XYZ file of C-alpha atoms in Angstrom:
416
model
C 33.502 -65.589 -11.219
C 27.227 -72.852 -7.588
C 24.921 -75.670 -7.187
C 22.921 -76.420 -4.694
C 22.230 -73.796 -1.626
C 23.122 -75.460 1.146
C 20.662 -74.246 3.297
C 17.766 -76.326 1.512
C 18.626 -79.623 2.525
C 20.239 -81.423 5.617
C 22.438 -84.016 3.126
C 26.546 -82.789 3.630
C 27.317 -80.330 0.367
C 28.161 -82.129 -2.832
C 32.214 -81.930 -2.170
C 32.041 -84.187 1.320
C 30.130 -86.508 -0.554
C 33.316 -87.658 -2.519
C 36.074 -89.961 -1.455
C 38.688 -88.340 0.443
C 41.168 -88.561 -1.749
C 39.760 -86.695 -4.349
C 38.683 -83.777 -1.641
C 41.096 -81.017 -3.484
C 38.865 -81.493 -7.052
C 37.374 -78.490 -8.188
C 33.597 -79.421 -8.308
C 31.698 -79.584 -11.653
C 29.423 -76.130 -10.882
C 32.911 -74.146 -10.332
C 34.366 -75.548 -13.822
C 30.850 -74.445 -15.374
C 30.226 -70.891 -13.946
C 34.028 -70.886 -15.291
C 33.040 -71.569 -18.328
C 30.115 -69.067 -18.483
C 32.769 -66.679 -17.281
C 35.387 -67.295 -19.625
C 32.525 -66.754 -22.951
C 30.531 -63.362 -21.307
C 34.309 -62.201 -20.563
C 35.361 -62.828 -24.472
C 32.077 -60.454 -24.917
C 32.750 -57.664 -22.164
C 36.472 -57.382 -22.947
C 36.144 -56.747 -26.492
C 34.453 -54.021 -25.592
C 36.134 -52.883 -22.452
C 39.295 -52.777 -25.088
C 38.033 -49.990 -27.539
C 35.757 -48.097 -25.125
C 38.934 -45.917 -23.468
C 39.979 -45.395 -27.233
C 36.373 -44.683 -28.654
C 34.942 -41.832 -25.985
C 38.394 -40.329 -25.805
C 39.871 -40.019 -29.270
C 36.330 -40.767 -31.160
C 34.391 -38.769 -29.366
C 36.864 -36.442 -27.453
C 36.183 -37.200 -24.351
C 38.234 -35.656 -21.686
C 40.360 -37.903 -19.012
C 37.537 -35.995 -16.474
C 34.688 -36.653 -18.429
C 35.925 -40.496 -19.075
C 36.584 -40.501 -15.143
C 33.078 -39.575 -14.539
C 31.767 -42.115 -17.246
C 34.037 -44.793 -15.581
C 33.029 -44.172 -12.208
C 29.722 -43.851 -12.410
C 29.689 -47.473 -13.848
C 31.149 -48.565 -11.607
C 29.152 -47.098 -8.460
C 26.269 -48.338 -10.209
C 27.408 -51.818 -10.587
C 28.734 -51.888 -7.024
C 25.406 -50.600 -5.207
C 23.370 -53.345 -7.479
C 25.828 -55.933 -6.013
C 24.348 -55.546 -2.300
C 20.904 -56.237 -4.019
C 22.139 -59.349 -6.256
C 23.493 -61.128 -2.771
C 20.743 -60.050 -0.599
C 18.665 -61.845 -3.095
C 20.593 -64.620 -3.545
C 20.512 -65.404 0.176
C 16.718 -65.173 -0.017
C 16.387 -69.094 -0.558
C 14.769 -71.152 -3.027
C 17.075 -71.660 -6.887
C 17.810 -67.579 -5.988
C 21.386 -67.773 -6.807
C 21.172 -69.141 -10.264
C 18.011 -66.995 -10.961
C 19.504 -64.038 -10.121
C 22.973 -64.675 -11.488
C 20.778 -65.624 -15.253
C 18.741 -61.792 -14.771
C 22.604 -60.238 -14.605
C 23.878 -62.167 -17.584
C 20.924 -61.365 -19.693
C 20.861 -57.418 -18.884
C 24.362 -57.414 -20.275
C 24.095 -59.576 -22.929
C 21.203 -57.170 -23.904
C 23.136 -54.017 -23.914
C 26.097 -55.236 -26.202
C 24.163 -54.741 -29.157
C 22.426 -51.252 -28.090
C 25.592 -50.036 -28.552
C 25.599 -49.731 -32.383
C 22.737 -47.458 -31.757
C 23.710 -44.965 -29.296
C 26.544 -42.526 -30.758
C 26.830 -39.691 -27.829
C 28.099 -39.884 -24.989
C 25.422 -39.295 -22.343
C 23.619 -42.316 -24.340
C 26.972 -44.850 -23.851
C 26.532 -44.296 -20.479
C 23.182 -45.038 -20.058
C 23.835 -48.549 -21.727
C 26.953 -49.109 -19.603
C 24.992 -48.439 -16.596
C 22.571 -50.744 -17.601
C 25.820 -53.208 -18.445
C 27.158 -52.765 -15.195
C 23.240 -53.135 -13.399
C 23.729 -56.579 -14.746
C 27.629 -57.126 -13.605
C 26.223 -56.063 -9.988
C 23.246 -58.533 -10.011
C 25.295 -61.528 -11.013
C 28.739 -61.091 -9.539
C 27.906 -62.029 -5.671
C 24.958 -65.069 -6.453
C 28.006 -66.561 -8.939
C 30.511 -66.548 -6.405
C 28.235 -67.569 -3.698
C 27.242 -70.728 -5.493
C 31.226 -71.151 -6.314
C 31.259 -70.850 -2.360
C 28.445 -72.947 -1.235
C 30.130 -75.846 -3.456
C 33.118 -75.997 -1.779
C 35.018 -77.216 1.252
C 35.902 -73.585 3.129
C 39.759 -74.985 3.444
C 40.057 -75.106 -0.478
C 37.562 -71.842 -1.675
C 40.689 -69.893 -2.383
C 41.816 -72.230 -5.261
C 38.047 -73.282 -6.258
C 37.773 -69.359 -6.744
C 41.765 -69.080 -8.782
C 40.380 -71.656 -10.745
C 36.988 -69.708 -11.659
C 39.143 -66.636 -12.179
C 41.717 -68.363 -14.686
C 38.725 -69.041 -16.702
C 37.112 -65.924 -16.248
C 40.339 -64.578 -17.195
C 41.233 -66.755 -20.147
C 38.194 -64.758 -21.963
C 39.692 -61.762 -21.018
C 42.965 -62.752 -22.647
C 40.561 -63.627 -26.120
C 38.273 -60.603 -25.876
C 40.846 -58.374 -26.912
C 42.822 -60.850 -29.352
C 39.081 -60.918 -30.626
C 38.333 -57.118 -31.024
C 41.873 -56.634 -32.618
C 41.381 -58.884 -35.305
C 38.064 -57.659 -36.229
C 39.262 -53.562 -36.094
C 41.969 -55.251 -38.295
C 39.815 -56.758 -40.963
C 36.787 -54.376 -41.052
C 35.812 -50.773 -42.069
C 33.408 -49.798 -39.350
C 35.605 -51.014 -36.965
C 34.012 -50.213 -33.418
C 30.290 -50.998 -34.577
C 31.531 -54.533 -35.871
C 33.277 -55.254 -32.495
C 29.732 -53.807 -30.400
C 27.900 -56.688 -32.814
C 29.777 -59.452 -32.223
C 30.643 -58.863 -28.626
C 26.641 -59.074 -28.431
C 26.537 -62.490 -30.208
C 29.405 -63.491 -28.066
C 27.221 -62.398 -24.853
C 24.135 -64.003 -25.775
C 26.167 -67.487 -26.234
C 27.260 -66.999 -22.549
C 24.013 -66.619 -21.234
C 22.901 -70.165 -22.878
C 25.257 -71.597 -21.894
C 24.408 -70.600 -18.138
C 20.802 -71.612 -18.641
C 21.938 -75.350 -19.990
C 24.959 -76.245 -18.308
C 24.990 -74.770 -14.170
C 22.533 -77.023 -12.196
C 20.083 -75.148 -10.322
C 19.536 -75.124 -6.681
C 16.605 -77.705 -6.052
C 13.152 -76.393 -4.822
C 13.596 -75.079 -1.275
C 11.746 -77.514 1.403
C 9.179 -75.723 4.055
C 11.648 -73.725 6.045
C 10.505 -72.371 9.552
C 13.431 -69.692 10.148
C 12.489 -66.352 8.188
C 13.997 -65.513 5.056
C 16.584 -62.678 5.642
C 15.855 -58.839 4.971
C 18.191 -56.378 3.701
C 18.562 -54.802 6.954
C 19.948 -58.587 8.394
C 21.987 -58.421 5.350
C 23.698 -55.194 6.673
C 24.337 -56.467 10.216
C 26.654 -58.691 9.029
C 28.801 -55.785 9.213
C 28.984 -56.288 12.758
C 31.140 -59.302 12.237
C 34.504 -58.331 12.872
C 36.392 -60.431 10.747
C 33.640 -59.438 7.955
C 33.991 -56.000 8.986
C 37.667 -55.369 9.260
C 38.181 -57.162 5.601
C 35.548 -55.168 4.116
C 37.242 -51.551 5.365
C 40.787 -52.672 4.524
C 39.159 -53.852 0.911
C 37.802 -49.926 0.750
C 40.710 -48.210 1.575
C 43.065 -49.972 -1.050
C 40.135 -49.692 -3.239
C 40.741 -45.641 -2.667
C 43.974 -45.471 -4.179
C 43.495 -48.483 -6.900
C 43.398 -47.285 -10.782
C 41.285 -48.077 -13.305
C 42.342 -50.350 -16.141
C 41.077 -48.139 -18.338
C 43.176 -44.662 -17.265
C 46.244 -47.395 -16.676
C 46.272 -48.460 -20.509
C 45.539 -44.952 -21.520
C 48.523 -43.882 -19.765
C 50.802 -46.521 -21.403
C 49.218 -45.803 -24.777
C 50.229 -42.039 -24.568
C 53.846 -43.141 -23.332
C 54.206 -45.404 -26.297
C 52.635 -43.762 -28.897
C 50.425 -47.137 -30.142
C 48.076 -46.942 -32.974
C 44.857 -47.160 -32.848
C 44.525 -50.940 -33.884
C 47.057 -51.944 -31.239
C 45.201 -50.913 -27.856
C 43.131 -53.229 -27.797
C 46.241 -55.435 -27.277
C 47.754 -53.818 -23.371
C 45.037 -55.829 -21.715
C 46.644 -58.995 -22.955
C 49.545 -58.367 -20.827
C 47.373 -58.085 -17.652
C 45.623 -60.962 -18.423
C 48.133 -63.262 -19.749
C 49.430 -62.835 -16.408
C 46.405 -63.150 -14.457
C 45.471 -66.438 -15.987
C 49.099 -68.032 -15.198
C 49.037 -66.660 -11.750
C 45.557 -67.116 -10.479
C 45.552 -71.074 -9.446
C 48.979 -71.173 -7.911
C 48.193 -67.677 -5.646
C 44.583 -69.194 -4.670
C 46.517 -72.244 -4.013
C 49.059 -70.077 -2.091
C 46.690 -68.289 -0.480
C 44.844 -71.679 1.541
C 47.921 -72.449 2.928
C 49.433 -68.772 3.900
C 46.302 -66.888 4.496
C 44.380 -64.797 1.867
C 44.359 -61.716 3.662
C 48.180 -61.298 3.925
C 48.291 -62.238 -0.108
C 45.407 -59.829 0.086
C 47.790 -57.666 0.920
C 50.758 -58.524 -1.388
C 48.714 -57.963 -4.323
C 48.587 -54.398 -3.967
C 52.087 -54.213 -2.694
C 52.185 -55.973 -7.155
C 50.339 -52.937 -7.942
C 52.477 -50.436 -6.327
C 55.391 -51.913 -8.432
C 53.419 -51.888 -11.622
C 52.674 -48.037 -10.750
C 56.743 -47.379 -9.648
C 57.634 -48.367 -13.200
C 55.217 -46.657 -15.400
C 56.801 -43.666 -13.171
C 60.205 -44.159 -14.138
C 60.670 -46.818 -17.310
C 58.247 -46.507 -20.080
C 60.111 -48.901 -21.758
C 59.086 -51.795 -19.554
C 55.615 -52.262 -20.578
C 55.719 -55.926 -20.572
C 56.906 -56.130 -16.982
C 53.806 -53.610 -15.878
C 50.993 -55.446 -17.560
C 52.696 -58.861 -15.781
C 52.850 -57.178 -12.068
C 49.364 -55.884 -12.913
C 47.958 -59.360 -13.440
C 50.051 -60.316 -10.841
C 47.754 -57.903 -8.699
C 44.361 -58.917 -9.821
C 45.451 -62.909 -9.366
C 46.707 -61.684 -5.899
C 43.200 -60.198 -4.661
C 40.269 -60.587 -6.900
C 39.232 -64.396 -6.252
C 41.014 -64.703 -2.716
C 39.217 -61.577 -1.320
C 35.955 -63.340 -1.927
C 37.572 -66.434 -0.438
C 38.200 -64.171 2.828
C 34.569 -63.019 2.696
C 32.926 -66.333 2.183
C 35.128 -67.694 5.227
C 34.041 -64.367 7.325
C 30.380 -65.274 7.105
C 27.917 -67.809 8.073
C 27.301 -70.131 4.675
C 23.912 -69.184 4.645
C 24.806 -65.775 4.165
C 27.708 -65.974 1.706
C 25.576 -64.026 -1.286
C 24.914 -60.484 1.221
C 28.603 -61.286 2.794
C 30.823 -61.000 -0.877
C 28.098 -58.148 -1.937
C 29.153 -56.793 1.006
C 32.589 -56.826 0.760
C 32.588 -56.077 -3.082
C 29.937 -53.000 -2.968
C 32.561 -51.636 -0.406
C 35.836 -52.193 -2.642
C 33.660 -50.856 -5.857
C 32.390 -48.000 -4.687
C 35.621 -47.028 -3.704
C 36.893 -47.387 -6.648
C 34.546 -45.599 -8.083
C 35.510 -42.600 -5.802
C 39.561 -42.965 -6.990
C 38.403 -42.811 -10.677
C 36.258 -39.191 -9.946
C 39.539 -38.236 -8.338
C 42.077 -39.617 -10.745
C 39.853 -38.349 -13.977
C 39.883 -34.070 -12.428
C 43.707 -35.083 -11.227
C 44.857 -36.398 -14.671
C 42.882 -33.216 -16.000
C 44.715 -30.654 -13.609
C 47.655 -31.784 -13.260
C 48.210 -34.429 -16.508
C 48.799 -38.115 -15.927
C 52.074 -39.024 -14.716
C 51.776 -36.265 -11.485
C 48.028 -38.089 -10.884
C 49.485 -41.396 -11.079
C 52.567 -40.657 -8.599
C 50.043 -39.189 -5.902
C 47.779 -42.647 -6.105
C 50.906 -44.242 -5.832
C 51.960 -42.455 -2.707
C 48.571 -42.821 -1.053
C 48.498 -46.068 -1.788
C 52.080 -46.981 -0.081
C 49.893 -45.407 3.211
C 46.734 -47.150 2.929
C 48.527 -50.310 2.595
C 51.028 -49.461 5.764
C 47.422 -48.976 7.477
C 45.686 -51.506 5.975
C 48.710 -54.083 7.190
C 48.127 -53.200 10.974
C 44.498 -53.614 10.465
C 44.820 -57.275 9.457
C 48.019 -58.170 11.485
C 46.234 -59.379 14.569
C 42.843 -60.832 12.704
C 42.983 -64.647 11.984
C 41.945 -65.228 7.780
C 39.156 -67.129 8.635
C 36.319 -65.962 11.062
C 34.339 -69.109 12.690
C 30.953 -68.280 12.761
């Protein structure tokens, strides 16, 4: 969201053997793991854009029942992560391997939705779903990682995300159009997000190089419990508690376009269409901020991202009419902290480590997100939406005041 691990061969990585002058190019495994990104997002989005819509109004959900569903993903996904990078760091073509196992689980549970019509079932296939998202996410972005200089990973990583995200802008154009034109509406969009998803996975399989075959390597391979003690870096350490914290008080997409919908009034057809905002925004924003971020530090634009979000949250508080300008500060956020926190955790870690370093990191940030959406589903439940949303927005103005000191006197890269 990575060619060869570096680990396997004494030969400089493939960016220092370029000319100089062409040192800032992206390199050719980034553009395709971008472009595996950008077709599997087309896939997950198009679902991601009716789900909210389907459990709630289909199947009457309540915002504490879709909390639960949404968190639980998501906890899944994020303790599946630490496995995907400890794996990936285990040598040999691991990262691609382990990144193809993730792809395929998802691509595999697209099309198990048209069977499954309860909700207990759904979430059994989006755990499943997410299993996959955890497996691939950190072996992707280590291989992004491990292909690039450390002093340009932030914009190797906005580049990855603009792609990533430019699916995400089409998934929902994509599930629109085809609510638009047929009868059974969410069954068609399950079908062809899971021809969408099995096109991704191909395209991973013939297009990102492997690692080559691992030579005779006298240091041991690295257990899980090594994996873990790279929690006693502080650098590593201190980014992946500040990462939790504002993960604590960060809501999900899915209660954030629910909330809009209500305040609007949109139809049906026309939710799948709030994500576009976030996106459209995310993919202008995410190459300039990486960009940004090499030359100011990533954990202070870290930082500004959520200080985006707060913003985003301010107005939905007091203007429903500015819609537009939420969905771009929202973007804003996610260009802000998604790719350039795993360019602070890649720089935090020794290279040979990267996979077990951004699971690290990410299983951290994940799981407590999955905590806020428990919380914000029984909130939104007891007290309705807007109160729920202004007392996330209030603890988040205090984990980031906390969250600022924390990184104030830590450099944003950690030499190792």
């Amino acid at each position: 969201m990575y060619l060869a691990d570096s680990r396997s061969t004494k030969a400089p990585a493939v960016p220092d053997q370029r000319p100089e002058r062409r040192v800032a190019a992206v390199p050719g495994t980034v553009l395709a793991l971008g472009a595996v990104s950008l077709v599997t997002d087309v896939s997950s989005e198009m679902v991601s854009a009716v789900l909210p819509l389907y459990v709630v109004a289909g199947l009457g959900l309540s915002p504490l029942g879709f909390g639960l569903l949404d968190g639980i993903n998501n906890g899944v996904g994020a303790l599946v992560r630490l496995l995907g990078g400890h794996l990936a760091d285990r040598g040999g073509r691991g990262p691609k391997t382990v990144a193809v196992v993730g792809y395929g689980l998802s691509a595999l549970c697209k099309p198990l939705l048209l069977l499954v019509h309860t909700v207990p079932l759904i979430g059994a296939v989006l755990a499943v779903d997410r299993t996959g998202k955890g497996l691939r996410t950190a072996p992707r972005d280590a291989m992004i990682s491990l292909a690039t200089r450390p002093e340009h990973r932030g914009r190797a990583f906005g580049v990855h995300r603009a792609m990533d995200t430019t699916g995400a802008l089409l998934g929902p154009l994509v599930a629109f159009a085809v609510l638009r034109a047929t009868v059974d509406g969410y069954d068609a969009v399950f079908a062809v997000s899971g021809c969408v998803a099995a096109l991704g996975v191909l395209v991973l399989l013939l297009f990102v190089p492997s690692a080559p075959a691992k030579a005779v390597d006298p240091a041991p391979r690295p257990s899980l419990r090594d994996s873990l003690d790279l929690l006693r870096l502080p650098g590593l350490r201190r980014l992946g508690v500040c990462a939790a914290l504002l993960g604590l008080t960060t809501v999900s997409d899915s209660f954030l376009y629910l909330l809009l919908q209500r305040q609007l009034g949109l139809a049906t057809h026309l939710f799948p269409l709030l994500p576009l905002g976030t996106a459209a925004s995310f993919l202008l924003l995410a190459v300039p901020l990486g960009a940004l971020a090499d030359r100011i530090g990533r954990r202070r634009l870290f930082l500004a991202g959520h200080v985006l979000l707060l913003l985003a949250y301010a107005l939905v508080l007091t203007n429903s009419s500015a819609v537009l300008l939420v969905l771009v500060l929202h973007g804003g956020f996610y260009a802000a902290t998604d790719g350039v926190l795993a360019a602070a955790a890649a720089n935090a870690a020794p290279e040979d480590r990267q996979g077990s370093a951004l699971a690290l990191v990410g299983t951290g940030q994940a799981l407590a997100r999955f905590v806020c959406s428990l919380v914000f589903g029984a909130a939104w439940s007891a007290w309705g939406g807007h109160t729920a949303l202004a007392v996330t927005a209030t603890a988040l103005s205090c984990t980031a005041v906390v969250t600022f000191f924390l990184l104030r006197s830590s450099a944003d890269e950690v030499t190792v």
